[in-house]
Short mmCIF file of C-alpha atoms and ligand atoms in Angstrom, two decimals:
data_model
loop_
_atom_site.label_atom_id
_atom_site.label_comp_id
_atom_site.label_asym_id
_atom_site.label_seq_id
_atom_site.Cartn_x
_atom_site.Cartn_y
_atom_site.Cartn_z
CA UNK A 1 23.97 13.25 -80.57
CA UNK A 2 26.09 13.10 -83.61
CA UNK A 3 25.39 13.69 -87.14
CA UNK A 4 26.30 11.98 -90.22
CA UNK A 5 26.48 12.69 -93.64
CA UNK A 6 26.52 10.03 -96.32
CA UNK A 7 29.08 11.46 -99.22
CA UNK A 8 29.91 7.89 -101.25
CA UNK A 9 27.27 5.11 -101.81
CA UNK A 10 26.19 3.03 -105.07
CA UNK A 11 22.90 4.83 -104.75
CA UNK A 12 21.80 8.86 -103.83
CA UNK A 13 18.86 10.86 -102.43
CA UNK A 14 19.73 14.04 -104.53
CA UNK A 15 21.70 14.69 -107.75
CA UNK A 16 24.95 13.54 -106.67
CA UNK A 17 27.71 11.54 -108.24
CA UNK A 18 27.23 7.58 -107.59
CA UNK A 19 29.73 4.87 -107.68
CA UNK A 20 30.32 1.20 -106.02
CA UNK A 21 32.21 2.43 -102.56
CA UNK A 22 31.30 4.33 -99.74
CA UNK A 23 32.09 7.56 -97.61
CA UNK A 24 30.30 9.05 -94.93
CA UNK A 25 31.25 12.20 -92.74
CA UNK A 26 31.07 12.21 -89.36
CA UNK A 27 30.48 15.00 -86.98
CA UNK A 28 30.47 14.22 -83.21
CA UNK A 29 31.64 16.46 -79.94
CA UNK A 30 35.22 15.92 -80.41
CA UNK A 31 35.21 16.71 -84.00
CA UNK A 32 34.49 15.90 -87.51
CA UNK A 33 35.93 12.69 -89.39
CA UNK A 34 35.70 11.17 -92.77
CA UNK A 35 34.84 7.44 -92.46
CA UNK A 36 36.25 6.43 -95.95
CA UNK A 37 36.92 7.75 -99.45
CA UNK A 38 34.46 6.14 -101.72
CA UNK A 39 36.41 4.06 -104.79
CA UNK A 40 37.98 8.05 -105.97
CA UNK A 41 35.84 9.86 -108.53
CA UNK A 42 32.69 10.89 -106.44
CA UNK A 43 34.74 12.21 -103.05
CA UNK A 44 35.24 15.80 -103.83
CA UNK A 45 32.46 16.33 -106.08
CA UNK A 46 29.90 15.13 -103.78
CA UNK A 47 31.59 17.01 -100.78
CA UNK A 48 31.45 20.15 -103.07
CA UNK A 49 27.71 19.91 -104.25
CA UNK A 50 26.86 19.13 -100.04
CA UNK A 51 29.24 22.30 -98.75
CA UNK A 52 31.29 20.31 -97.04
CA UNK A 53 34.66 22.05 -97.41
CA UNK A 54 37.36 19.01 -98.37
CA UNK A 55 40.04 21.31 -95.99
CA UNK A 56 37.57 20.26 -92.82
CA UNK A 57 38.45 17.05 -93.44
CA UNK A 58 41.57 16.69 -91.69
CA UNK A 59 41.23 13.20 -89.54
CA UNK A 60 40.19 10.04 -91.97
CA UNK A 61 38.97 6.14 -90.59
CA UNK A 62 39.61 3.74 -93.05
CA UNK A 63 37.28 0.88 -92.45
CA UNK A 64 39.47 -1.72 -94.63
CA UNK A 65 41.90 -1.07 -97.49
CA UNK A 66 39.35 -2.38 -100.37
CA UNK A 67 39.62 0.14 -103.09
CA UNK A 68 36.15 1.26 -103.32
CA UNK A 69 36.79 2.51 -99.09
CA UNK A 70 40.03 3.92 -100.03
CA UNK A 71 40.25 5.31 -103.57
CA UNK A 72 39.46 8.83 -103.04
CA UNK A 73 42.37 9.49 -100.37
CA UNK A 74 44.81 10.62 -103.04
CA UNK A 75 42.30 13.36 -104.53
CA UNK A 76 41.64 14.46 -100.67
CA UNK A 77 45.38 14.68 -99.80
CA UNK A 78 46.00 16.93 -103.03
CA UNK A 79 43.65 18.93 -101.28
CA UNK A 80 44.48 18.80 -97.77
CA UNK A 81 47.94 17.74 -96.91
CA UNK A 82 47.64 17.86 -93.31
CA UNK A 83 46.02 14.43 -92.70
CA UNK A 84 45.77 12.18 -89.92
CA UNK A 85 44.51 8.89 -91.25
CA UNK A 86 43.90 6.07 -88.89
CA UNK A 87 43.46 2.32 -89.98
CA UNK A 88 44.67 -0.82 -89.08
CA UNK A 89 47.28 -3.36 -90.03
CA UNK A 90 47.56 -4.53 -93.60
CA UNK A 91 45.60 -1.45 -95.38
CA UNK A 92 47.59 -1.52 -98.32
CA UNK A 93 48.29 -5.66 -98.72
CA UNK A 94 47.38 -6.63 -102.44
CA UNK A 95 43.82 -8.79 -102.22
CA UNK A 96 41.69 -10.07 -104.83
CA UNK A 97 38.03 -11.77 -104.94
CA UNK A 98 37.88 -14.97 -106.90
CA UNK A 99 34.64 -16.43 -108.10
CA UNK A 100 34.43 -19.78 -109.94
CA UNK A 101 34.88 -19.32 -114.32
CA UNK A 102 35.98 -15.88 -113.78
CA UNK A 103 39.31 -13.64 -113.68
CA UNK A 104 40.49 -12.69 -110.67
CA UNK A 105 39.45 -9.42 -109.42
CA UNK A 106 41.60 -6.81 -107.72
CA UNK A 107 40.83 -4.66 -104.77
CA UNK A 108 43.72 -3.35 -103.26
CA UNK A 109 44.06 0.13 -102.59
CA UNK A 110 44.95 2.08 -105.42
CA UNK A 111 48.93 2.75 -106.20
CA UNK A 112 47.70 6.62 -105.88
CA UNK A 113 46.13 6.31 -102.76
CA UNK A 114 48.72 3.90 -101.45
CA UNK A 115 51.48 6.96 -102.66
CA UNK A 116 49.01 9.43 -100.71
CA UNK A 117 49.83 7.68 -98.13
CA UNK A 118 53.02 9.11 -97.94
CA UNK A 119 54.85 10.28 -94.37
CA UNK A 120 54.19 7.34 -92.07
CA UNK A 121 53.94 10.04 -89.41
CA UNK A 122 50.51 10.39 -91.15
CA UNK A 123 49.15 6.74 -90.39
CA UNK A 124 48.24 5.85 -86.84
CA UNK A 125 48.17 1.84 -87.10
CA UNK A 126 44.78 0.64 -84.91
CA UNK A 127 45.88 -2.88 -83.72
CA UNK A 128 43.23 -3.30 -80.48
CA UNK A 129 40.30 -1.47 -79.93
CA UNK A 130 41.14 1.83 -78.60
CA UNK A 131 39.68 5.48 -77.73
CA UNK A 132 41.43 8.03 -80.01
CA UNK A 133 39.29 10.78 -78.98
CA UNK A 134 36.96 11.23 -76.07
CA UNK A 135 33.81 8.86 -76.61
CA UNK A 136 35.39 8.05 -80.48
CA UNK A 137 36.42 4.10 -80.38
CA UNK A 138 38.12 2.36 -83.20
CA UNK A 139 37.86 -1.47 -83.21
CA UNK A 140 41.07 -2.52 -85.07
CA UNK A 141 40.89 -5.88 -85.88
CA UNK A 142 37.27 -7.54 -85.81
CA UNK A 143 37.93 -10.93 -84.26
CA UNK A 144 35.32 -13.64 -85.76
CA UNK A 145 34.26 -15.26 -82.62
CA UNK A 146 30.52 -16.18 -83.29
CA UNK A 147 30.57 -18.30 -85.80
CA UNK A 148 28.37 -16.29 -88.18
CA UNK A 149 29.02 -17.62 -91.56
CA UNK A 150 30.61 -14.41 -92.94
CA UNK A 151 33.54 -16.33 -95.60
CA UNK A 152 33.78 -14.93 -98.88
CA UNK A 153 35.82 -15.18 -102.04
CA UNK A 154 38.34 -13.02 -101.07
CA UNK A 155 41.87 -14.47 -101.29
CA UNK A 156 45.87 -12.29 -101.06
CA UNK A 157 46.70 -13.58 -104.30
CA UNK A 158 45.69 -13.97 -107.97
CA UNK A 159 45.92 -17.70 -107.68
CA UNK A 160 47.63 -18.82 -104.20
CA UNK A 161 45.61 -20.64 -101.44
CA UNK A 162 45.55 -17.92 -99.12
CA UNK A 163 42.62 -16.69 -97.70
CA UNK A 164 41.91 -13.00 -97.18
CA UNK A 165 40.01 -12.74 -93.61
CA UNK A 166 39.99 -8.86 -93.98
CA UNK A 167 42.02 -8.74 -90.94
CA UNK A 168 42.57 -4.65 -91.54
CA UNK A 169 38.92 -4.47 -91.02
CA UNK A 170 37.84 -2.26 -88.10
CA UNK A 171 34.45 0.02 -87.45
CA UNK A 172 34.05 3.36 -85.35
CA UNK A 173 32.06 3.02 -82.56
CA UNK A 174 30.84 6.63 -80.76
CA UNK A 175 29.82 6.74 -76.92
CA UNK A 176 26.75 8.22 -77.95
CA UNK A 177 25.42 4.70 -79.47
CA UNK A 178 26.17 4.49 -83.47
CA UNK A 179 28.72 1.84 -84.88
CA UNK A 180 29.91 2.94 -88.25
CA UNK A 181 30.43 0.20 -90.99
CA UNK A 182 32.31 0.18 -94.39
CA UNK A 183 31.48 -3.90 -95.99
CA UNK A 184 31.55 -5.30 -92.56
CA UNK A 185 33.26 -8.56 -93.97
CA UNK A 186 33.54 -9.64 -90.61
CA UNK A 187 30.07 -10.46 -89.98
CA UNK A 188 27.79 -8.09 -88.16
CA UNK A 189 27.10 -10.35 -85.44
CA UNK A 190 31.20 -10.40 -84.76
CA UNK A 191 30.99 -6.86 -84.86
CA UNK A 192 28.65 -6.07 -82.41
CA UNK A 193 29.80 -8.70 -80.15
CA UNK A 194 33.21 -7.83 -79.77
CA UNK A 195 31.99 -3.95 -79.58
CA UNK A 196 29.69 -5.08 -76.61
CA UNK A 197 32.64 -6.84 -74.98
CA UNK A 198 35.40 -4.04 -74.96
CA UNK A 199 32.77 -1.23 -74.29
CA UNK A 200 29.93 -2.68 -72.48
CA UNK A 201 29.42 0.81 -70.95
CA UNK A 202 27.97 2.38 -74.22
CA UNK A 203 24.48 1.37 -75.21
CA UNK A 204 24.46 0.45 -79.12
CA UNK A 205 21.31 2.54 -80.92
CA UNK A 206 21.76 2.62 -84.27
CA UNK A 207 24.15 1.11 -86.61
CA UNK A 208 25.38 2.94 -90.11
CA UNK A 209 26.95 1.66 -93.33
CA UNK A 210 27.26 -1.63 -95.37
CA UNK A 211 26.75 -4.90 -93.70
CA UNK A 212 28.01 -7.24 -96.92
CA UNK A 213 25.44 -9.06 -97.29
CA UNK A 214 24.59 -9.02 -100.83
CA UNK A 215 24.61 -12.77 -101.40
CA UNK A 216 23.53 -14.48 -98.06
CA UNK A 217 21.91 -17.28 -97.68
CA UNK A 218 19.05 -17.47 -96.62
CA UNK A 219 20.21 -19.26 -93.75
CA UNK A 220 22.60 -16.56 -92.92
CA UNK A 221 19.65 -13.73 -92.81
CA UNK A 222 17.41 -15.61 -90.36
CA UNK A 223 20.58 -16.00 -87.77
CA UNK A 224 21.35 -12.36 -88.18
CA UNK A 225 17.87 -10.86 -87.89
CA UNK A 226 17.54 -13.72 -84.62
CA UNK A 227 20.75 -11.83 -82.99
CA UNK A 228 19.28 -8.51 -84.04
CA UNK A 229 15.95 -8.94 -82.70
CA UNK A 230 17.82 -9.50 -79.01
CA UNK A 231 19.84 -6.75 -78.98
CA UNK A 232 18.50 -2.97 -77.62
CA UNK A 233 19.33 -1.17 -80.91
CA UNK A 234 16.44 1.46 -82.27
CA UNK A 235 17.79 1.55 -85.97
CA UNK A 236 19.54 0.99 -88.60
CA UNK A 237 20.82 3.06 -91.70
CA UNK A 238 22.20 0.20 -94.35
CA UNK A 239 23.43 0.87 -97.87
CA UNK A 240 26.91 0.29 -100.46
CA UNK A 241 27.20 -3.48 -99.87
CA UNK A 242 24.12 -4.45 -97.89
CA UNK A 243 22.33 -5.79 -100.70
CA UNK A 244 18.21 -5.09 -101.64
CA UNK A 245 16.85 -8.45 -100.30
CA UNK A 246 18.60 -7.78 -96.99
CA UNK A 247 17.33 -4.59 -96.20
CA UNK A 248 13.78 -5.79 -97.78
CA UNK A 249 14.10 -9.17 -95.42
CA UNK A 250 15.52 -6.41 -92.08
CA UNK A 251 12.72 -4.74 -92.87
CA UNK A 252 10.25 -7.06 -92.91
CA UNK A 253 11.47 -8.63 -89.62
CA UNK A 254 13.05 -6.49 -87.61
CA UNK A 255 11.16 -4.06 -84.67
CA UNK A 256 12.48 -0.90 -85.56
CA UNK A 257 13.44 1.17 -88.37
CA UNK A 258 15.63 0.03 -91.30
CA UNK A 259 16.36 2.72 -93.53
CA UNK A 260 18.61 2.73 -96.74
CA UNK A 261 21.10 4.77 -97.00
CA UNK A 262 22.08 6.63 -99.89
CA UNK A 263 24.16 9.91 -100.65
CA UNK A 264 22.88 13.29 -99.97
CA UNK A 265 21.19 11.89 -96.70
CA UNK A 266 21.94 13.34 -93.25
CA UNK A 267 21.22 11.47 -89.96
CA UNK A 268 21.39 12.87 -86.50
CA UNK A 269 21.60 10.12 -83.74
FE1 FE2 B 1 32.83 -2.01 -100.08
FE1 FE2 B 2 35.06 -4.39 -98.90
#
C-alpha cells in the first residue's frame, strides 16, 4: 500500500492555497516522490501548511512539461538543490493551445523552471517505459493506439500547423496497483492500455490525477466509461483537469467509487 498526498489542484479540502495545476506526493516502499509542481505559487506553501518538509522531496516525475505541472520546480530547487527529476523527451519544447477568435495561449514550462533545470546530470530522460525503482514504473511516451478521440487544441507554435501530441507525456504506474496522472492528454483509455501491455503482471486498482476531460463529448464519455466498466479497477481519485460533468457522469455510471480530488486530501491504496 502506498499513500498519496494531493499538494496542487484547482480545488482543496482544507485551507490551502489553490491554483489551475497539480502536484501530488507520493510515498511508496522505495521512497517518497513528488509527481509534479503545480503552475509555482501554491508548491511550498501548501507543502508547509501539510508538514511535508520541501528537503524530503528529493526525486520529482514530471508528467508533461505544461506549465501548470512544472511551474513550481524553480521554488523547490531554491530549496533543495539535490534533485533528481525524471521526465521524458521534449519537457521544455515551447507549446501553445489555440482556440478559434482567441490569442494564442502559452504553456511551456516557465524560463525559471526551465533555468532550474540546470545540470543535465539532474534530468533522467524516460524514453520507454521503464522501472526506476523496485515496483515504481514510468511510462515515457504514451503511444495513442486505441483510437480514443483524445485531440485537442494544442499546437508547437503561435501560428504554425504543427500539432502538439504531448509526446513528453508519461504517468507513474506502482506495482501495488495505482497509475498516477497529470492532464492525461493522451487519452485514458491509451493509458491504461499500453500500461496493461508492458506490465501485465500488476493488477490496476485505482487510478489518481486529471484525466482532461473537461470538454468531451458526449460521445467521448460513453466510450470511456464502456472501457472502464471492463476493466478490474476498484477506484478512482479524479481532479485539476477532469472536469465536473465527468466525474458527475463517472459517477453516475461507473461500479465503484469516484472520488474528487482536491488538496489537503490523503489516500492510502
Ligand atoms: Fe494540467
Ligand atoms: Fe496539460
Amino acid at each position: 500500500m502506498s499513500k498519496f498526498t494531493i499538494v496542487v489542484d484547482n480545488l482543496t479540502a482544507r485551507d490551502l492555497a489553490v491554483e489551475h495545476g497539480f502536484a501530488l506526493v507520493v510515498d511508496c516502499a522505495a521512497g517518497r516522490f513528488l509527481f509534479d509542481t503545480g503552475a509555482g505559487a501554491a508548491l511550498l506553501p501548501n507543502l508547509a501548511a501539510l508538514g511535508i518538509p520541501a528537503g524530503s522531496l528529493r526525486r520529482v516525475i514530471f508528467s508533461h512539461g505544461h506549465f501548470d505541472h512544472t511551474g513550481g520546480l524553480a521554488a523547490l530547487a531554491a530549496v533543495e538543490p539535490e534533485l533528481q527529476i525524471y521526465a521524458a523527451p521534449g519537457l521544455t519544447c515551447r507549446r501553445y493551445s489555440r482556440h478559434p477568435g482567441q490569442k494564442p495561449y502559452e504553456l511551456t514550462m516557465p524560463v525559471a523552471s526551465r533555468q532550474a533545470l540546470g545540470n543535465p546530470a539532474r534530468l533522467q530522460e524516460i524514453a520507454t517505459f521503464q522501472e526506476i525503482l523496485p515496483q515504481v514504473f514510468l511510462t515515457g511516451p504514451i503511444p495513442r493506439i486505441s483510437g480514443e478521440d483524445c485531440g485537442g487544441p494544442f499546437f508547437l507554435s503561435e501560428s504554425g500547423p504543427e500539432q502538439d501530441f504531448l509526446s513528453d507525456e508519461q504517468a507513474l504506474l506502482l506495482g501495488d496497483g495505482t497509475l498516477v496522472q497529470g492532464c492525461c492528454h493522451s487519452g485514458i483509455i491509451n493509458t491504461l492500455e499500453y500500461c496493461r501491455r508492458c506490465a501485465p503482471q500488476i493488477r490496476i486498482r485505482t487510478v489518481i490525477g486529471g484525466l482532461h476531460l473537461l470538454h468531451a463529448s458526449p460521445e467521448r464519455l460513453r466510450r470511456t466509461v464502456e472501457y472502464l466498466q471492463k476493466l478490474d479497477l476498484q477506484e478512482l481519485i479524479l481532479g485539476h483537469c477532469t472536469g465536473a460533468a465527468a466525474i458527475e457522469y463517472f459517477q453516475e455510471h461507473l461500479h465503484y467509487p469516484v472520488r474528487l480530488a482536491r488538496s489537503g486530501e490523503i489516500y492510502e491504496c
